[in-house]
Amino acid sequence: METIIAINNLGKRYARSPGWALKDISLTIHSGEVFGLVGENGAGKTTFIRLLLGLIRPTTGQVKFSHSPGIGYVPDRPVFYTTFTVTEYLNLLGQLTGLKGKRLKDRVDHALHLVNLADRAGSRIGTLSRGMLQRLGIAQAILGDPEIIIMDEPAAGLDPFGQKGIRDIILRLHQQGKTILFSSHYLAEIERVCSRVGVLHKGRLVLNRGIGELMRERRQMVAIEIDAEAIVLEEALSRLELDCELEGHRIIFHHLDDDRYFAVMQLLGERRIRVLSLSHPGLFLEDVFLTATNHLERGRSR
């Protein structure tokens, strides 16, 4: 796949701040993909996006574009002229970017239909709901037909119907061949629309993987529920060098092959611990996020 954005050793440290907002971020964004950036509040998502857009200067590293693509940006809380109608506002923005005549009308109509606001074209912006305002923010970002669209928490604060509306718009843009990067703390949103996900934790990129790849690995995971607290097996499992997590009465194993499976069963038999159930965990992105961040924290504590 063609690389459209290359990010190398990107870092940002704000004046009078004791630590790094972002540290040593390196990744590539491919043309036509949907890349989701996930992280808790304060992880560095907005700083990362502002660096991509050139709104702030990096302390270290650089961002390179393969050419000079048009970029549309949707901030987390778009600001509008609330006394304008939807069409008046988009016409103004289009004129400022050089659109005019039939081309301007066609682009405004296309944007409104794509974000499902055509029926509110004559409405005052001040009368729109929060979800409609978010969709209008996307409409203004795509008005100039940009190749890359960057969104900062586009579904934040929306109800489930509003979140689904944003997901549907992202999927429609993807079908048009747009390159989309958006940040979110809604894991289900990332899971449903992204081809790749990056996890930011305390300013560091702790995971950068394809969703399909993660799902294939997930199928190799096994969760064993036992009739004892799993923590009592922590030392023994560590000696077996098994990649696993202990949660209450559950042990979640990553890549449990036949030899390791029999070793675990033998250990449980020796301890007279009964197996209550075996399963493949279903929801995967939440666990992937927690595993990635927990591994970083454990590494820091050593």
Coordinates of C-alpha atoms in Angstrom, one line a residue:
M1 CA 0.0 0.0 0.0
E2 CA 1.2 3.5 -0.8
T3 CA 2.4 5.5 2.2
I4 CA 0.7 8.9 2.3
I5 CA 2.0 10.1 5.7
A6 CA 5.3 9.1 7.3
I7 CA 5.9 10.0 11.0
N8 CA 9.4 9.6 12.4
N9 CA 10.4 9.9 16.0
L10 CA 7.8 12.6 16.6
G11 CA 7.8 14.2 20.1
K12 CA 6.3 17.2 21.8
R13 CA 7.2 18.8 25.0
Y14 CA 5.4 22.0 26.1
A15 CA 7.1 24.8 27.8
R16 CA 6.9 24.7 31.6
S17 CA 5.7 21.0 31.4
P18 CA 7.6 18.5 33.5
G19 CA 7.2 15.7 30.9
W20 CA 6.6 14.8 27.3
A21 CA 3.1 15.2 25.8
L22 CA 4.3 12.8 23.0
K23 CA 7.5 10.8 22.8
D24 CA 9.2 8.9 19.9
I25 CA 6.1 8.3 17.8
S26 CA 6.9 6.6 14.5
L27 CA 4.3 5.1 12.1
T28 CA 3.0 5.3 8.6
I29 CA -0.5 6.0 7.3
H30 CA -1.5 4.3 4.1
S31 CA -3.5 5.8 1.3
G32 CA -7.2 4.9 1.5
E33 CA -7.1 3.4 5.0
V34 CA -9.1 4.2 8.1
F35 CA -6.6 4.6 11.0
G36 CA -8.1 4.8 14.5
L37 CA -6.1 6.4 17.4
V38 CA -7.3 5.4 20.8
G39 CA -6.2 6.4 24.3
E40 CA -7.6 7.6 27.6
N41 CA -8.0 11.4 28.2
G42 CA -4.6 13.0 28.3
A43 CA -2.9 10.3 26.3
G44 CA -1.7 12.8 23.7
K45 CA -4.3 12.2 20.9
T46 CA -5.1 15.9 20.3
T47 CA -1.4 16.9 20.5
F48 CA -0.7 14.2 17.8
I49 CA -3.4 15.5 15.5
R50 CA -2.3 19.2 15.9
L51 CA 1.3 18.1 15.0
L52 CA 0.0 16.4 11.9
L53 CA -1.9 19.5 10.9
G54 CA 1.1 21.8 11.5
L55 CA -0.8 23.8 14.1
I56 CA 2.0 23.3 16.6
R57 CA 5.7 22.6 16.0
P58 CA 7.3 19.3 17.1
T59 CA 10.1 19.2 19.7
T60 CA 11.6 16.2 18.0
G61 CA 11.0 14.3 14.8
Q62 CA 9.0 15.1 11.7
V63 CA 5.9 14.5 9.7
K64 CA 6.3 13.9 5.9
F65 CA 3.5 13.7 3.3
S66 CA 4.2 11.8 0.1
H67 CA 2.8 14.7 -1.9
S68 CA 0.6 17.8 -1.2
P69 CA -2.8 16.3 -0.5
G70 CA -5.8 18.3 0.5
I71 CA -6.6 17.8 4.2
G72 CA -10.0 18.2 5.9
Y73 CA -10.1 18.7 9.7
V74 CA -12.9 18.1 12.1
P75 CA -12.1 19.4 15.6
D76 CA -13.7 17.8 18.7
R77 CA -16.0 20.8 19.1
P78 CA -16.5 22.6 15.8
V79 CA -17.3 26.3 16.1
F80 CA -19.9 27.9 13.7
Y81 CA -21.6 31.2 12.9
T82 CA -24.9 30.2 14.6
T83 CA -27.0 32.9 12.9
F84 CA -26.2 31.5 9.4
T85 CA -28.3 28.8 7.8
V86 CA -26.5 25.6 7.0
T87 CA -26.3 26.4 3.3
E88 CA -25.2 30.0 3.8
Y89 CA -22.3 28.8 6.1
L90 CA -21.1 26.2 3.7
N91 CA -21.4 28.6 0.7
L92 CA -19.2 31.1 2.6
L93 CA -16.6 28.5 3.4
G94 CA -16.6 27.2 -0.2
Q95 CA -16.1 30.7 -1.6
L96 CA -13.2 31.3 0.8
T97 CA -11.5 28.1 -0.6
G98 CA -12.0 29.3 -4.2
L99 CA -15.2 27.4 -5.1
K100 CA -17.9 29.2 -7.1
G101 CA -20.8 28.7 -9.4
K102 CA -22.0 25.2 -10.2
R103 CA -18.9 23.7 -8.6
L104 CA -19.7 25.3 -5.3
K105 CA -23.4 24.3 -5.4
D106 CA -22.4 20.7 -6.3
R107 CA -19.9 20.4 -3.5
V108 CA -22.3 21.8 -0.9
D109 CA -25.1 19.5 -2.1
H110 CA -22.7 16.5 -2.0
A111 CA -21.5 17.3 1.5
L112 CA -25.0 17.8 2.9
H113 CA -26.3 14.5 1.4
L114 CA -23.2 12.6 2.6
V115 CA -23.7 13.7 6.2
N116 CA -27.5 13.4 6.1
L117 CA -28.2 17.1 6.5
A118 CA -29.9 17.9 3.2
D119 CA -33.2 18.3 4.9
R120 CA -31.8 21.0 7.3
A121 CA -30.1 23.0 4.6
G122 CA -32.2 26.1 5.3
S123 CA -32.1 25.7 9.1
R124 CA -30.2 28.2 11.3
I125 CA -27.1 26.6 12.7
G126 CA -28.1 27.7 16.2
T127 CA -31.2 25.4 16.1
L128 CA -29.2 22.2 15.3
S129 CA -28.7 19.4 17.8
R130 CA -25.2 18.4 19.0
G131 CA -25.2 15.4 16.6
M132 CA -26.2 17.6 13.7
L133 CA -23.4 20.1 14.5
Q134 CA -20.9 17.3 14.5
R135 CA -22.1 16.2 11.1
L136 CA -22.0 19.8 9.9
G137 CA -18.3 19.8 11.1
I138 CA -17.6 16.9 8.8
A139 CA -19.5 18.6 5.9
Q140 CA -17.3 21.6 6.1
A141 CA -14.2 19.4 6.3
I142 CA -15.0 17.6 3.1
L143 CA -16.3 20.6 1.2
G144 CA -13.0 21.0 -0.8
D145 CA -12.9 17.2 -1.6
P146 CA -9.7 16.6 0.4
E147 CA -7.7 13.4 0.1
I148 CA -7.1 13.1 3.8
I149 CA -9.7 13.7 6.5
I150 CA -8.5 14.0 10.2
M151 CA -11.1 14.0 13.0
D152 CA -10.5 14.6 16.7
E153 CA -13.1 12.6 18.7
P154 CA -15.9 13.1 16.2
A155 CA -18.5 11.1 18.2
A156 CA -17.6 12.5 21.7
G157 CA -20.7 13.4 23.7
L158 CA -23.2 11.8 21.3
D159 CA -25.8 9.3 22.1
P160 CA -25.6 5.8 20.5
F161 CA -27.7 6.9 17.5
G162 CA -25.4 9.9 17.0
Q163 CA -22.3 7.7 17.3
K164 CA -23.8 5.3 14.6
G165 CA -24.4 8.3 12.4
I166 CA -20.7 9.3 12.6
R167 CA -19.6 5.7 11.9
D168 CA -21.8 5.5 8.8
I169 CA -20.3 8.8 7.5
I170 CA -16.8 7.5 8.0
L171 CA -17.6 4.3 6.2
R172 CA -19.1 6.2 3.3
L173 CA -16.0 8.4 3.0
H174 CA -13.8 5.3 3.1
Q175 CA -15.8 3.8 0.2
Q176 CA -15.0 7.0 -1.7
G177 CA -11.3 6.2 -1.3
K178 CA -10.5 8.8 1.4
T179 CA -7.7 8.4 3.8
I180 CA -9.2 8.9 7.3
L181 CA -7.4 9.3 10.7
F182 CA -9.6 9.8 13.7
S183 CA -9.1 9.7 17.4
S184 CA -11.6 8.2 19.9
H185 CA -12.0 6.7 23.3
Y186 CA -15.0 4.6 22.1
L187 CA -13.4 1.3 21.4
A188 CA -16.5 -0.1 19.7
E189 CA -16.3 2.8 17.2
I190 CA -12.7 2.0 16.4
E191 CA -13.4 -1.7 16.1
R192 CA -16.2 -1.3 13.6
V193 CA -14.8 1.1 11.1
C194 CA -11.0 1.0 11.2
S195 CA -8.5 -1.1 9.2
R196 CA -5.7 -0.3 11.7
V197 CA -5.5 1.0 15.2
G198 CA -2.9 2.8 17.2
V199 CA -3.0 2.9 21.0
L200 CA -1.5 6.0 22.8
H201 CA -0.7 5.7 26.5
K202 CA 0.9 8.6 28.4
G203 CA 2.3 10.0 25.2
R204 CA 3.7 6.8 23.8
L205 CA 2.5 4.6 20.9
V206 CA 2.2 1.2 22.6
L207 CA 0.3 -0.6 19.8
N208 CA 0.1 -0.2 16.0
R209 CA -1.6 -3.1 14.4
G210 CA -4.2 -4.1 11.8
I211 CA -7.7 -4.9 13.0
G212 CA -7.8 -8.1 10.9
E213 CA -4.4 -9.2 12.3
L214 CA -5.6 -8.6 15.9
M215 CA -8.8 -10.6 15.2
R216 CA -6.8 -13.5 13.8
E217 CA -4.7 -13.5 16.9
R218 CA -7.8 -13.2 19.1
R219 CA -9.0 -16.5 17.7
Q220 CA -5.9 -18.2 19.1
M221 CA -6.6 -17.0 22.7
V222 CA -8.1 -19.3 25.3
A223 CA -9.8 -18.3 28.5
I224 CA -9.9 -21.0 31.2
E225 CA -12.3 -20.5 34.2
I226 CA -11.3 -22.4 37.3
D227 CA -12.8 -23.1 40.8
A228 CA -10.0 -21.1 42.5
E229 CA -8.6 -17.6 42.4
A230 CA -6.2 -17.5 39.4
I231 CA -3.7 -15.4 41.3
V232 CA -2.6 -18.6 43.3
L233 CA -1.1 -19.9 40.0
E234 CA 0.8 -16.7 39.1
E235 CA 4.3 -18.0 40.2
A236 CA 3.8 -21.5 38.6
L237 CA 2.5 -20.0 35.3
S238 CA 5.5 -17.6 35.3
R239 CA 7.9 -20.6 35.5
L240 CA 6.2 -22.1 32.5
E241 CA 6.8 -18.8 30.6
L242 CA 3.2 -18.5 29.5
D243 CA 1.9 -15.3 28.1
C244 CA -1.3 -14.9 30.1
E245 CA -3.5 -12.6 32.2
L246 CA -5.1 -13.4 35.5
E247 CA -8.6 -12.1 36.2
G248 CA -10.5 -13.4 39.2
H249 CA -11.2 -17.1 38.4
R250 CA -10.1 -16.7 34.8
I251 CA -6.8 -17.3 33.1
I252 CA -6.6 -15.8 29.6
F253 CA -3.8 -17.3 27.5
H254 CA -2.3 -15.9 24.3
H255 CA -1.2 -18.4 21.7
L256 CA -1.9 -21.5 23.8
D257 CA -0.6 -24.4 21.6
D258 CA -1.1 -28.1 22.4
D259 CA 2.1 -28.5 24.4
R260 CA 1.4 -25.5 26.6
Y261 CA -2.2 -26.6 27.0
F262 CA -1.2 -30.0 28.3
A263 CA 1.3 -28.3 30.7
V264 CA -1.5 -26.1 32.0
M265 CA -3.8 -29.1 32.5
Q266 CA -1.1 -31.0 34.3
L267 CA -0.5 -28.0 36.6
L268 CA -4.2 -27.7 37.4
G269 CA -4.4 -31.4 38.1
E270 CA -1.4 -31.3 40.5
R271 CA -3.0 -28.5 42.4
R272 CA -6.4 -30.2 42.3
I273 CA -8.0 -27.2 40.7
R274 CA -11.1 -27.9 38.5
V275 CA -11.7 -26.4 35.1
L276 CA -15.2 -24.9 34.9
S277 CA -15.1 -23.7 31.3
L278 CA -12.9 -23.0 28.3
S279 CA -13.8 -20.3 25.8
H280 CA -12.4 -17.9 23.2
P281 CA -12.9 -14.3 24.5
G282 CA -15.4 -12.4 22.4
L283 CA -14.9 -8.6 22.8
F284 CA -11.3 -8.1 21.7
L285 CA -10.3 -4.4 21.3
E286 CA -11.0 -3.5 25.0
D287 CA -8.7 -6.4 26.0
V288 CA -6.1 -5.4 23.5
F289 CA -6.1 -1.9 24.8
L290 CA -5.8 -2.9 28.4
T291 CA -3.1 -5.5 27.6
A292 CA -1.0 -3.0 25.7
T293 CA -1.2 -0.3 28.4
N294 CA -0.6 -2.8 31.2
H295 CA 2.5 -4.2 29.5
L296 CA 4.0 -0.7 29.4
E297 CA 3.1 0.0 33.0
R298 CA 4.7 -3.3 34.1
G299 CA 7.8 -2.5 32.1
R300 CA 8.1 0.9 33.8
S301 CA 7.7 -0.7 37.3
R302 CA 10.7 -3.1 36.8

